[in-house]
mmCIF file of C-alpha atoms in Angstrom:
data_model
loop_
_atom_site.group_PDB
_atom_site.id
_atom_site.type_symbol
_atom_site.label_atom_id
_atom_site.label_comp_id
_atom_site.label_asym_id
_atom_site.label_seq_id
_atom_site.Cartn_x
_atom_site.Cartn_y
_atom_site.Cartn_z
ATOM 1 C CA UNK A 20 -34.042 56.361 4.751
ATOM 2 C CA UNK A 21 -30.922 56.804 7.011
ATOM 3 C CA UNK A 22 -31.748 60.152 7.599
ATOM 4 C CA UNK A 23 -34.997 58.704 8.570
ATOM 5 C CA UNK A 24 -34.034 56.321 11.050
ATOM 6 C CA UNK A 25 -31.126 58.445 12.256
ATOM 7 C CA UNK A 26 -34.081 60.798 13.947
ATOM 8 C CA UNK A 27 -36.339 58.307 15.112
ATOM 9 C CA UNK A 28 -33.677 56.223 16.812
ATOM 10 C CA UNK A 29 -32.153 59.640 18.218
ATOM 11 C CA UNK A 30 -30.404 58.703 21.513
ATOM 12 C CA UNK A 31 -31.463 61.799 23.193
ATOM 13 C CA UNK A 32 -35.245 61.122 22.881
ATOM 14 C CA UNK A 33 -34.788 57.285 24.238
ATOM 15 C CA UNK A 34 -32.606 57.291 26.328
ATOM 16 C CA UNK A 35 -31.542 59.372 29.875
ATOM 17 C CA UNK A 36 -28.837 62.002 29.666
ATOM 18 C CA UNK A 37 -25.020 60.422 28.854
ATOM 19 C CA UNK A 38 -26.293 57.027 27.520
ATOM 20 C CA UNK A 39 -25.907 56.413 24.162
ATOM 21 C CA UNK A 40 -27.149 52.884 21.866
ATOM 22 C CA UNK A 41 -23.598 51.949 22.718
ATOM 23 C CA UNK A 42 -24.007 51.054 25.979
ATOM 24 C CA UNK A 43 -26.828 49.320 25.857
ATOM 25 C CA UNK A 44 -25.243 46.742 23.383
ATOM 26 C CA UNK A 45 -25.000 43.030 24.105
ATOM 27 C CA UNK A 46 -21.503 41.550 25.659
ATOM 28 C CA UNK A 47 -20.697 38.334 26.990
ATOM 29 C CA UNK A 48 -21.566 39.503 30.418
ATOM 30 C CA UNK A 49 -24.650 41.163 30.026
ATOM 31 C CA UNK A 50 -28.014 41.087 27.454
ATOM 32 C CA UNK A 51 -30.354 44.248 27.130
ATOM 33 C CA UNK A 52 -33.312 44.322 25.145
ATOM 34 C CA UNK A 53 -32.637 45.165 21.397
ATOM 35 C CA UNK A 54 -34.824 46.243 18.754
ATOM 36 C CA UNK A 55 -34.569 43.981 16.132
ATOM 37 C CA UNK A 56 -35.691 41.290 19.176
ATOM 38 C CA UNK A 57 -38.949 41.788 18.561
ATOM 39 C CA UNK A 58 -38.698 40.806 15.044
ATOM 40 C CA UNK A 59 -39.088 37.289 16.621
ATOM 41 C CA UNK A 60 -42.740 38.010 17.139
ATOM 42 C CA UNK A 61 -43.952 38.234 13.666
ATOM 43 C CA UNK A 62 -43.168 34.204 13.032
ATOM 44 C CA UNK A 63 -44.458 33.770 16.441
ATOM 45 C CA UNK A 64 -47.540 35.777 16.022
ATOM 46 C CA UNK A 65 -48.346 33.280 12.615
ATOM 47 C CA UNK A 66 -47.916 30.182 15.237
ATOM 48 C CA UNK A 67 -50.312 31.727 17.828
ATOM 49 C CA UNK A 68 -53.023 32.237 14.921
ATOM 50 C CA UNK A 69 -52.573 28.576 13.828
ATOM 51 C CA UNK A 70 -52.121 27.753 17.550
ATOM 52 C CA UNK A 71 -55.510 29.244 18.298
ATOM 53 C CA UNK A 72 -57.053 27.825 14.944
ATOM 54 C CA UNK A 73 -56.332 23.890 16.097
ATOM 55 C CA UNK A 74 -57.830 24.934 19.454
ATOM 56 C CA UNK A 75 -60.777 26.374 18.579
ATOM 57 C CA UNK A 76 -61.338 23.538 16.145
ATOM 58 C CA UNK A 77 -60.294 20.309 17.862
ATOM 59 C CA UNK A 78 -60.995 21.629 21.694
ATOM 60 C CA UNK A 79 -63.218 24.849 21.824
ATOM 61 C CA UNK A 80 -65.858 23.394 19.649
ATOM 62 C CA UNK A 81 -66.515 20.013 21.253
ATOM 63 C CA UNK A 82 -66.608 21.693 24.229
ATOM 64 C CA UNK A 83 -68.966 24.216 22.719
ATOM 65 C CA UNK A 84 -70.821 21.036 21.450
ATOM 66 C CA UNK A 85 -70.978 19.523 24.958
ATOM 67 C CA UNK A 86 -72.881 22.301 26.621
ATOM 68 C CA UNK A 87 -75.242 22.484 23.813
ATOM 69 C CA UNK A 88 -74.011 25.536 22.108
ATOM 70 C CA UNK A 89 -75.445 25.721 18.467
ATOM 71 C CA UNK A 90 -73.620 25.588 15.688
ATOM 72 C CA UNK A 91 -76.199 27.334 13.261
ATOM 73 C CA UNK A 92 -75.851 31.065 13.199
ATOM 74 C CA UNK A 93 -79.049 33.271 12.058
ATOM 75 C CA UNK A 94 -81.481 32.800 9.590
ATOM 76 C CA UNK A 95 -80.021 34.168 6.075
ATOM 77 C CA UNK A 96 -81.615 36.679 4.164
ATOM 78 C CA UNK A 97 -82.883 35.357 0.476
ATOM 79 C CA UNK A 98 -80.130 35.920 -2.026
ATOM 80 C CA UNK A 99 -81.672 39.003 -4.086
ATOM 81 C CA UNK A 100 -79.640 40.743 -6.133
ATOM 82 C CA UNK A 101 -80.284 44.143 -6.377
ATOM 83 C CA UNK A 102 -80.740 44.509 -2.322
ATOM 84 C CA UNK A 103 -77.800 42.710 -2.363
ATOM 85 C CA UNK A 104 -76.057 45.407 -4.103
ATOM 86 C CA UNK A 105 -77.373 48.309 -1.976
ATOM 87 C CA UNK A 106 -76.248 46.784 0.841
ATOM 88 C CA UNK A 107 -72.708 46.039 -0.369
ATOM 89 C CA UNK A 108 -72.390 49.162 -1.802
ATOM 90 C CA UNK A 109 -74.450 52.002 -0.547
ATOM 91 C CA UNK A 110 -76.249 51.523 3.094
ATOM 92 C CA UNK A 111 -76.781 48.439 5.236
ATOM 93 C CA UNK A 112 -79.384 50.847 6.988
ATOM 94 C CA UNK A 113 -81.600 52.169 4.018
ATOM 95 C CA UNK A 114 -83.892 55.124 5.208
ATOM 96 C CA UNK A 115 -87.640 55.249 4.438
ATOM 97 C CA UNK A 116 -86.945 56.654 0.991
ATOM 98 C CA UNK A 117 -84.452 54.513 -0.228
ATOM 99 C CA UNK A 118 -87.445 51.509 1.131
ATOM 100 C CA UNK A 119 -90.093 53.062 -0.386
ATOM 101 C CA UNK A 120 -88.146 52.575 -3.944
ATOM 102 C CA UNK A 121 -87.312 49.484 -3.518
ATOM 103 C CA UNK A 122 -90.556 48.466 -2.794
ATOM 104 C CA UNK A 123 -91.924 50.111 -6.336
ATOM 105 C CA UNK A 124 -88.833 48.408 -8.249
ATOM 106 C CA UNK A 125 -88.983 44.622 -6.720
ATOM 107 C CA UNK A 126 -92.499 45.092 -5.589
ATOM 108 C CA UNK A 127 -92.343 43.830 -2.355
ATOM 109 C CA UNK A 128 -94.063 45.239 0.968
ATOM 110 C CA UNK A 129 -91.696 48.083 3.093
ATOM 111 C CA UNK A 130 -91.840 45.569 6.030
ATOM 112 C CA UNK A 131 -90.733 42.419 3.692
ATOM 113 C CA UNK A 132 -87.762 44.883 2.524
ATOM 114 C CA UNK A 133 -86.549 45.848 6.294
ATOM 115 C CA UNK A 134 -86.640 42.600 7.446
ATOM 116 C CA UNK A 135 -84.478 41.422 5.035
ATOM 117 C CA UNK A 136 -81.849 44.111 5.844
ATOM 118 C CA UNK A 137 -82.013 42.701 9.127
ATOM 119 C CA UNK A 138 -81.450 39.352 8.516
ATOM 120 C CA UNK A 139 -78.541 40.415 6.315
ATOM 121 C CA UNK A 140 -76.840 42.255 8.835
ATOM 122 C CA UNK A 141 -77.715 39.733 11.336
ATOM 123 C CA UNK A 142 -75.657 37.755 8.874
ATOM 124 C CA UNK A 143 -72.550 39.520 9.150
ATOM 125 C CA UNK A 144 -72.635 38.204 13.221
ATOM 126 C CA UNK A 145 -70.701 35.828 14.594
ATOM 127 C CA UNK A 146 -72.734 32.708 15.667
ATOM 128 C CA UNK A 147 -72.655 32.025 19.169
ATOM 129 C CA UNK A 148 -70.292 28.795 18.876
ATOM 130 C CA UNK A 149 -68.048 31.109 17.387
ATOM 131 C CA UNK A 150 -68.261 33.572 19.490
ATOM 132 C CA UNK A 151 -67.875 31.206 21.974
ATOM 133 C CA UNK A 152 -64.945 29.473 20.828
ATOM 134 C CA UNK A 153 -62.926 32.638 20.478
ATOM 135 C CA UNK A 154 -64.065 33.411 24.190
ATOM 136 C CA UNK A 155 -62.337 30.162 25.321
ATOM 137 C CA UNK A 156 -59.148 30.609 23.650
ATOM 138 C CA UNK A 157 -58.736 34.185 24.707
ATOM 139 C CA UNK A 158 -59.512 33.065 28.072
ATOM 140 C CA UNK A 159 -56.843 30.063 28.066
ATOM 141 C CA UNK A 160 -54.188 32.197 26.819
ATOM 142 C CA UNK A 161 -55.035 34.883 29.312
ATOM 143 C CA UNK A 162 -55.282 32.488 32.220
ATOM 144 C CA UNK A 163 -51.827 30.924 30.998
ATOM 145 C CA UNK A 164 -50.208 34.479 30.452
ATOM 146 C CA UNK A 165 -51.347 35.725 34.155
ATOM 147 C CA UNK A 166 -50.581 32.703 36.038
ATOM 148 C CA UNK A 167 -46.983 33.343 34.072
ATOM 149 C CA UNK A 168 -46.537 36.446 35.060
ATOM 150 C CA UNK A 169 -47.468 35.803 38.523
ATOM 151 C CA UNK A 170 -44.773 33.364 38.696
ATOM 152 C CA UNK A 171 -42.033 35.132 37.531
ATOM 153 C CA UNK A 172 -43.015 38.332 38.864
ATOM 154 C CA UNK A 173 -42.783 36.572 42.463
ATOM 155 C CA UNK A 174 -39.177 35.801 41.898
ATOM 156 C CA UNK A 175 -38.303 39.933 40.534
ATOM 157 C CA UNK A 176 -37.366 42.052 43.526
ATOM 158 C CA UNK A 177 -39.351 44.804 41.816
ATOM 159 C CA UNK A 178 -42.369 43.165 42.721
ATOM 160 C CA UNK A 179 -42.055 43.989 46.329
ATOM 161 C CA UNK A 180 -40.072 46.505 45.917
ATOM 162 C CA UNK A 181 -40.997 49.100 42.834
ATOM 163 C CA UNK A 182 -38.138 51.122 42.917
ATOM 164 C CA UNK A 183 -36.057 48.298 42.000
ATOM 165 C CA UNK A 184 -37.765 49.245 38.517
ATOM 166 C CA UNK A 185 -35.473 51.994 38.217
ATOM 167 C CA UNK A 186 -32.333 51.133 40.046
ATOM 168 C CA UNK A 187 -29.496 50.638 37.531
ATOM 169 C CA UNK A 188 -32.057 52.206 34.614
ATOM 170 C CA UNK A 189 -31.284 51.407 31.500
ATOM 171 C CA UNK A 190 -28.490 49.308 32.737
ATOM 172 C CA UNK A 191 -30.849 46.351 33.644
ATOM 173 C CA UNK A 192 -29.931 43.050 31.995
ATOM 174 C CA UNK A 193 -32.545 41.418 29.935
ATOM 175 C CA UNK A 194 -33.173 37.927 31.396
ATOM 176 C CA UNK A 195 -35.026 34.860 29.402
ATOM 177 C CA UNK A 196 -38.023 34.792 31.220
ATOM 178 C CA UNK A 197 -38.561 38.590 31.007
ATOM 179 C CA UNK A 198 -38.135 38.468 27.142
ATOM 180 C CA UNK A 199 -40.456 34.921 26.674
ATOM 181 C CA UNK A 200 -42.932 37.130 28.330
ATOM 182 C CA UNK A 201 -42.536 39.739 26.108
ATOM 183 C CA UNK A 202 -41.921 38.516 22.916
ATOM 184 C CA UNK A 203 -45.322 36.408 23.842
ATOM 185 C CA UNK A 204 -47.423 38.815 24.825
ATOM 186 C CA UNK A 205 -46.502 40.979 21.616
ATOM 187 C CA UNK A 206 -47.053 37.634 19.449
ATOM 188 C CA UNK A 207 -50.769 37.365 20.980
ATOM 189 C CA UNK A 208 -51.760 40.903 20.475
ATOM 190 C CA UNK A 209 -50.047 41.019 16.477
ATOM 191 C CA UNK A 210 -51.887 37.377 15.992
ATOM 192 C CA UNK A 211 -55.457 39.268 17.277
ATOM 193 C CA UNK A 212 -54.390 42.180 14.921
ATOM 194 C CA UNK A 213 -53.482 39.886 11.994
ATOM 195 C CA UNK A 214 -56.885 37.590 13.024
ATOM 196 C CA UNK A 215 -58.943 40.628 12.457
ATOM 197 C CA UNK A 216 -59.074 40.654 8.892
ATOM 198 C CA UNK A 217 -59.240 36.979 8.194
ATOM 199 C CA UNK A 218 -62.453 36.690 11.215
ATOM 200 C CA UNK A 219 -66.108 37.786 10.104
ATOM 201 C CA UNK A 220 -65.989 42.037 10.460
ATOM 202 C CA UNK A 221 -67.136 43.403 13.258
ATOM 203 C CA UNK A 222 -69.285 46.994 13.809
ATOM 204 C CA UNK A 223 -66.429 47.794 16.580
ATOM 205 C CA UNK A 224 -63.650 46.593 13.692
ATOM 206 C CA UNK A 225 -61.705 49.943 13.969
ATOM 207 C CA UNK A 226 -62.327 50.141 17.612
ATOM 208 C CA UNK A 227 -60.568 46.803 17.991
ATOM 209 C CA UNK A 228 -57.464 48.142 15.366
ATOM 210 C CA UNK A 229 -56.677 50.793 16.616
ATOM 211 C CA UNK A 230 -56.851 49.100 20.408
ATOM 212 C CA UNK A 231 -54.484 46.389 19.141
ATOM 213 C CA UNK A 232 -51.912 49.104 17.487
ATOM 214 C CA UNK A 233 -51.685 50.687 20.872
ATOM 215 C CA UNK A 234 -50.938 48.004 22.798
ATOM 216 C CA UNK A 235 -48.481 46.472 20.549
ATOM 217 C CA UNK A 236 -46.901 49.920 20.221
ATOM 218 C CA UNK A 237 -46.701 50.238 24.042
ATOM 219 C CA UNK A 238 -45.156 46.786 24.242
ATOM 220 C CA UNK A 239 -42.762 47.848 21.745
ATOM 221 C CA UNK A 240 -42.116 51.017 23.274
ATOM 222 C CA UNK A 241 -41.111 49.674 27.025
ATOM 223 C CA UNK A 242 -39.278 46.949 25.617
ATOM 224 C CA UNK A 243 -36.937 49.040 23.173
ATOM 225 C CA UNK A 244 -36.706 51.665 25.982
ATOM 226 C CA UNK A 245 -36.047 49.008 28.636
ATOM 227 C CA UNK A 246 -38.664 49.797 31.138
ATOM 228 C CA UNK A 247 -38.846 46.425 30.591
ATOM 229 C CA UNK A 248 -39.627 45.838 34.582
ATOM 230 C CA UNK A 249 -42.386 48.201 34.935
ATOM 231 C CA UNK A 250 -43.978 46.990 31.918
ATOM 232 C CA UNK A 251 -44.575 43.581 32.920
ATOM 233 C CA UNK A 252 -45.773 44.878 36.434
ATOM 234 C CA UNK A 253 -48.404 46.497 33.709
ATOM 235 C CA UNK A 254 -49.300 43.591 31.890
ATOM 236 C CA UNK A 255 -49.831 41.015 34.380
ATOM 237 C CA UNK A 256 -52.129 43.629 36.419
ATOM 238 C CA UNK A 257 -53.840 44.377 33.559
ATOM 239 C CA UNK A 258 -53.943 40.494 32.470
ATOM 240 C CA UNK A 259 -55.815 39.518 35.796
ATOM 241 C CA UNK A 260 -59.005 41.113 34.936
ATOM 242 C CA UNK A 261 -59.218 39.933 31.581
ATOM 243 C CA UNK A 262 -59.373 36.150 32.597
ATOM 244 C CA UNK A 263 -62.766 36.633 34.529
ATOM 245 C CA UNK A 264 -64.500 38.858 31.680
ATOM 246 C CA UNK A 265 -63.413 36.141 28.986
ATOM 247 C CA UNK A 266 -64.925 33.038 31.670
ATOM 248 C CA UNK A 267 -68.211 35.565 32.160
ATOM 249 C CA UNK A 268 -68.378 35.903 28.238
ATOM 250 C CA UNK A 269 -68.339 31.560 28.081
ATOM 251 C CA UNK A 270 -70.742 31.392 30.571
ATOM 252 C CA UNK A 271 -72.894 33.561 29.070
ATOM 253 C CA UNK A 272 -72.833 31.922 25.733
ATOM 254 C CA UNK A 273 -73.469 28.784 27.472
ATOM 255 C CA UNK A 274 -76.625 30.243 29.359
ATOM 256 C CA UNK A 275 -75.229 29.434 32.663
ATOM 257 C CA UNK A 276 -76.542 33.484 33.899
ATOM 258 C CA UNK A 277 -75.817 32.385 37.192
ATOM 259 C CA UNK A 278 -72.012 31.442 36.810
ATOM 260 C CA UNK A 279 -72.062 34.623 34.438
ATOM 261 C CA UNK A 280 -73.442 37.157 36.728
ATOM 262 C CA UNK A 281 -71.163 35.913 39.609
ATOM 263 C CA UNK A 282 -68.255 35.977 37.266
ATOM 264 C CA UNK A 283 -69.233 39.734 35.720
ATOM 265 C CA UNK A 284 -69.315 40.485 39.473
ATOM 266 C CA UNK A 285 -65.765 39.262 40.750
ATOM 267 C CA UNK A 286 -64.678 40.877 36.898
ATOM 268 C CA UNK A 287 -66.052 44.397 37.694
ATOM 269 C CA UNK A 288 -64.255 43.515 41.678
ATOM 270 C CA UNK A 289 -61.086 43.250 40.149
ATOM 271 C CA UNK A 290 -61.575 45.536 37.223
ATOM 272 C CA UNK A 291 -62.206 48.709 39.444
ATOM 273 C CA UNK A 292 -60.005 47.655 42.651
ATOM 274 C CA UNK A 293 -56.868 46.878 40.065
ATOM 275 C CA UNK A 294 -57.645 49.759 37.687
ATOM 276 C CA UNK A 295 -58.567 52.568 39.684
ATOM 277 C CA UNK A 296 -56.586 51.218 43.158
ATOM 278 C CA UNK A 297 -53.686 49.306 42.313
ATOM 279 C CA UNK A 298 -52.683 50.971 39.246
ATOM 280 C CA UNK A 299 -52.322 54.309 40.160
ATOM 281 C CA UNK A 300 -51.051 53.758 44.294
ATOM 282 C CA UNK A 301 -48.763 51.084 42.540
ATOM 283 C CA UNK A 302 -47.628 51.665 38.889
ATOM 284 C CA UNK A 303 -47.793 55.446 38.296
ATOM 285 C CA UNK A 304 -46.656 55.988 41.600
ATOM 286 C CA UNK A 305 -43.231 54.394 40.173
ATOM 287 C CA UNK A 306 -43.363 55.862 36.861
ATOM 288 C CA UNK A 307 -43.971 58.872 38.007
ATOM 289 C CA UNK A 308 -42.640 59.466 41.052
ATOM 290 C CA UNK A 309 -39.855 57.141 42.074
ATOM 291 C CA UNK A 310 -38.385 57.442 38.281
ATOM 292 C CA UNK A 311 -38.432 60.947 38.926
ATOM 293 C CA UNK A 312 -36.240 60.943 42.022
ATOM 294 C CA UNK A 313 -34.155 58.005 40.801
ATOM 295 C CA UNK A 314 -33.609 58.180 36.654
ATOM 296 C CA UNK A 315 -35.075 61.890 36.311
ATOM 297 C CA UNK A 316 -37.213 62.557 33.320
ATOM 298 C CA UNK A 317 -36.028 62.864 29.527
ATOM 299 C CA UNK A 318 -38.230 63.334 26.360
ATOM 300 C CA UNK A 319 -39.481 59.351 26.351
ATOM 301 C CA UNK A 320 -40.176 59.305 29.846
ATOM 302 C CA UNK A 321 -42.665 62.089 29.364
ATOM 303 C CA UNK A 322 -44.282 60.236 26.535
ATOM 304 C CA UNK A 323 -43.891 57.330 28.561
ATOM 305 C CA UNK A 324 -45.779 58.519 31.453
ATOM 306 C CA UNK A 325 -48.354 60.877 29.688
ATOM 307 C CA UNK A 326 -49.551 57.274 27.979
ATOM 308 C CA UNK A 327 -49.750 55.917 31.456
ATOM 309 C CA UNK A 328 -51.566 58.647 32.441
ATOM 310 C CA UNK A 329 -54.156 58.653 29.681
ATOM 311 C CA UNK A 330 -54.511 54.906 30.527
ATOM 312 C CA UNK A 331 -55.771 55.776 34.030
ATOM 313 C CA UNK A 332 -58.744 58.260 32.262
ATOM 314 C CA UNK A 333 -59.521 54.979 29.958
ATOM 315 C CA UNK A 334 -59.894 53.215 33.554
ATOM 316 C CA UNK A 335 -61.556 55.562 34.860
ATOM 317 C CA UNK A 336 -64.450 55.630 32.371
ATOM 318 C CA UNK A 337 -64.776 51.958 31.818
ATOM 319 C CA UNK A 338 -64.924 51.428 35.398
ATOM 320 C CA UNK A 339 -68.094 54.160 35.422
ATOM 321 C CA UNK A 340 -69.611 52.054 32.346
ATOM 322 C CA UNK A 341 -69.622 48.800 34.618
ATOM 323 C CA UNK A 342 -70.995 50.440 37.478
ATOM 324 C CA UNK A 343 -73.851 52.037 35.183
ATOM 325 C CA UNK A 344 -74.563 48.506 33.754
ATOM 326 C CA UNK A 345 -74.717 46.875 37.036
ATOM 327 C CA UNK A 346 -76.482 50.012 38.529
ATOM 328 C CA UNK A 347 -79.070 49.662 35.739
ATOM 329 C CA UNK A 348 -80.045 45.742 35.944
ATOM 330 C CA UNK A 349 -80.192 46.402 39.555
ATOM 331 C CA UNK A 350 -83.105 49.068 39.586
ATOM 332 C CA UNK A 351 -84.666 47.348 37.145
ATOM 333 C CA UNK A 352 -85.873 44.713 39.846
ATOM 334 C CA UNK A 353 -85.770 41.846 37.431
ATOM 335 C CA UNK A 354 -83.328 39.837 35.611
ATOM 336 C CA UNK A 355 -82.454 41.790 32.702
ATOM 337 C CA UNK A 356 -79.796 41.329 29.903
ATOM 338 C CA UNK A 357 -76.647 43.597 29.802
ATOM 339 C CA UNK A 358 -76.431 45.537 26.791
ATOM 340 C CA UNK A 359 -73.301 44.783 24.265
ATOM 341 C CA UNK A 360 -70.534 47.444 25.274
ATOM 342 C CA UNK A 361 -66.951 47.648 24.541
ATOM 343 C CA UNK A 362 -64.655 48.729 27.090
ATOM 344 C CA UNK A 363 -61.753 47.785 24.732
ATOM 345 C CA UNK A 364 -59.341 45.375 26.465
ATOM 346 C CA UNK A 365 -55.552 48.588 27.027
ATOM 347 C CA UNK A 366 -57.450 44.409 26.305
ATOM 348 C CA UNK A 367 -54.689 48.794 27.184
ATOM 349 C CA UNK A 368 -52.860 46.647 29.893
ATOM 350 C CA UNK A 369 -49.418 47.943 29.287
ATOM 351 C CA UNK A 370 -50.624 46.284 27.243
ATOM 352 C CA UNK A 371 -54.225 45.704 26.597
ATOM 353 C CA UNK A 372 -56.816 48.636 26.195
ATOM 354 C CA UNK A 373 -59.031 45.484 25.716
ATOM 355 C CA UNK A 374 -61.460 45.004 28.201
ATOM 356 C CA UNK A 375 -64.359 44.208 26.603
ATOM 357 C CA UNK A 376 -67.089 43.955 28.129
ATOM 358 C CA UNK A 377 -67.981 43.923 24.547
ATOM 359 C CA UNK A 378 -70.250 40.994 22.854
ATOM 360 C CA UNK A 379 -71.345 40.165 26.684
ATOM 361 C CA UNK A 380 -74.750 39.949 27.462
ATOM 362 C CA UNK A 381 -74.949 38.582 30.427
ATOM 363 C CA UNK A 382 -77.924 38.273 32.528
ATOM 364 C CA UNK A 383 -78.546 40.427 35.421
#
């Protein structure tokens, strides 16, 4: 196990050329980011999940309740038990064969038979209050996280300035602000990861995983690393767009199409003008670029960056799917629903490949 940990912790992957674990340790004059920080989350991430539990209960719902939002989800299937057991254990989509003997063994009609697959899957949905009360909190935490960010990030001379994100690299001392907005924005995305097996399962379940393991792995990465600086220039561009999908998605629920087309509007806006403008002029320009000239590269800056850079493809091709969608309810001439899609999202912002325009059918 030393052995182990000996070569993933090796100095020479991390770290630039001549700086060892050493120097990175805390003194009385200075704090840099440590590993075993981020231990912190774990508790933290249990707090958010019971956080977001009294929320959705005591504040999302009535607020569901208020606009009308009903609690019932969709008809249930009569309990049978042998198409119960096909459907747990073989196919939730049984082809005409497998209908056709089901038919001679219960003796029911092929049409009695599919519907009740597909009330039994339709089952396995979230209802719309739930839906919509996972909506609000996402959106409340995202509109709290951004307007954070935005805050401190005003204060940072890297803000202005992005080569200040490499000035002094790793040598950058780890201030309190910078690591509460860490350490929370790791504790939301390992509560979403943890909530994911305790929430009804979802068709885009290992979609969603494996999203959530990348973004907490990037946090973790930038944070051990300390590219601490650039990464929350990442997050909080990333968390902007996020705010207006999750108000379009309430909306939505709450059949306000109006308010929920003009919201997916201003979201696509800032999805595409943040994503495929400000990211790469801004962000990989730095990482790239300025890091380059200033730092130089070393084996984690190349992983660093070729994540970055496979971020901007993700961009790329979720910004073509909302331009299809809207393209597509345009031409159509009338108002027409948006079909579910999941743009899962970096939800990678530095730290969220979540952008879901997932579970939203809003009206265009």
């Amino acid at each position: 196990m030393a052995g182990i940990l000996a070569w993933f912790w090796n100095e020479r992957f991390w770290l630039p050329h001549n700086v060892t674990w050493a120097d990175l340790k805390n003194t009385d004059e200075s704090t840099f980011p440590q590993a075993e920080d981020l231990y912190l989350a774990c508790p933290l991430a249990f707090c958010v999940f019971m956080i977001r539990l009294v929320f959705e209960r005591f504040i999302a719902r009535p607020c569901a309740l208020a606009l009308k939002i009903q609690a019932n989800g969709p008809q249930k299937a009569q309990p049978n038990a042998i198409l119960e057991k096909v459907f747990t254990a073989i196919t939730k989509h049984p082809d005409e064969k497998r209908l056709e003997g089901l038919s001679k063994q219960l003796d029911w009609d092929v049409r009695t038979i599919q519907r009740w697959f597909r009330q039994r899957r339709n089952q396995e949905k979230p209802s719309t209050l739930t839906r919509f009360c996972e909506s609000m909190w996402r959106f409340t935490f995202y509109l709290y996280i951004f307007t954070y960010g935005v805050r401190y990030l005003k204060k940072t001379p890297w803000l202005w300035n992005t080569r200040e994100c490499w000035y002094n690299y790793p040598y950058q001392a780890l201030t309190v602000d910078l690591h509460y907005y860490y350490i929370l924005e790791l504790s939301f995305y390992l509560s979403l990861l943890f909530s994911q097996f305790t929430d009804i399962r979802r068709k885009d379940f290992l979609l969603m995983f494996m999203h959530h393991v990348a973004t907490i792995s990037l946090i973790t990465f930038s944070y051990v690393n300390n590219m601490a600086r650039v990464g929350t220039l990442v997050m909080c561009l990333h968390d902007a767009a996020d705010v207006l999908l999750e108000a379009a998605k309430m909306a939505n629920y709450a059949k306000c199409q109006r308010l929920c087309n003009v919201l997916f509007i201003m979201f696509g806006l800032v999805f595409i003008s943040s994503r495929l403008g400000i990211y790469p002029v801004w962000i990989l320009n730095s990482t790239l670029f300025e890091s380059w000239e200033i730092v130089g590269p070393y084996p984690s800056w190349w992983v660093f960056n070729t994540l970055l850079v496979l971020l901007q493809a993700l961009h790329t091709f979720w910004s073509y799917l909302i331009v299809k969608i809207a393209c597509r309810a345009i031409s159509r001439g009338k108002p027409q629903t948006l079909d579910t899609v999941s743009l899962q999202q970096f939800q990678a912002s530095g730290t969220e490949l979540e952008c879901a325009v997932g579970q939203h059918d809003c009206a265009m």
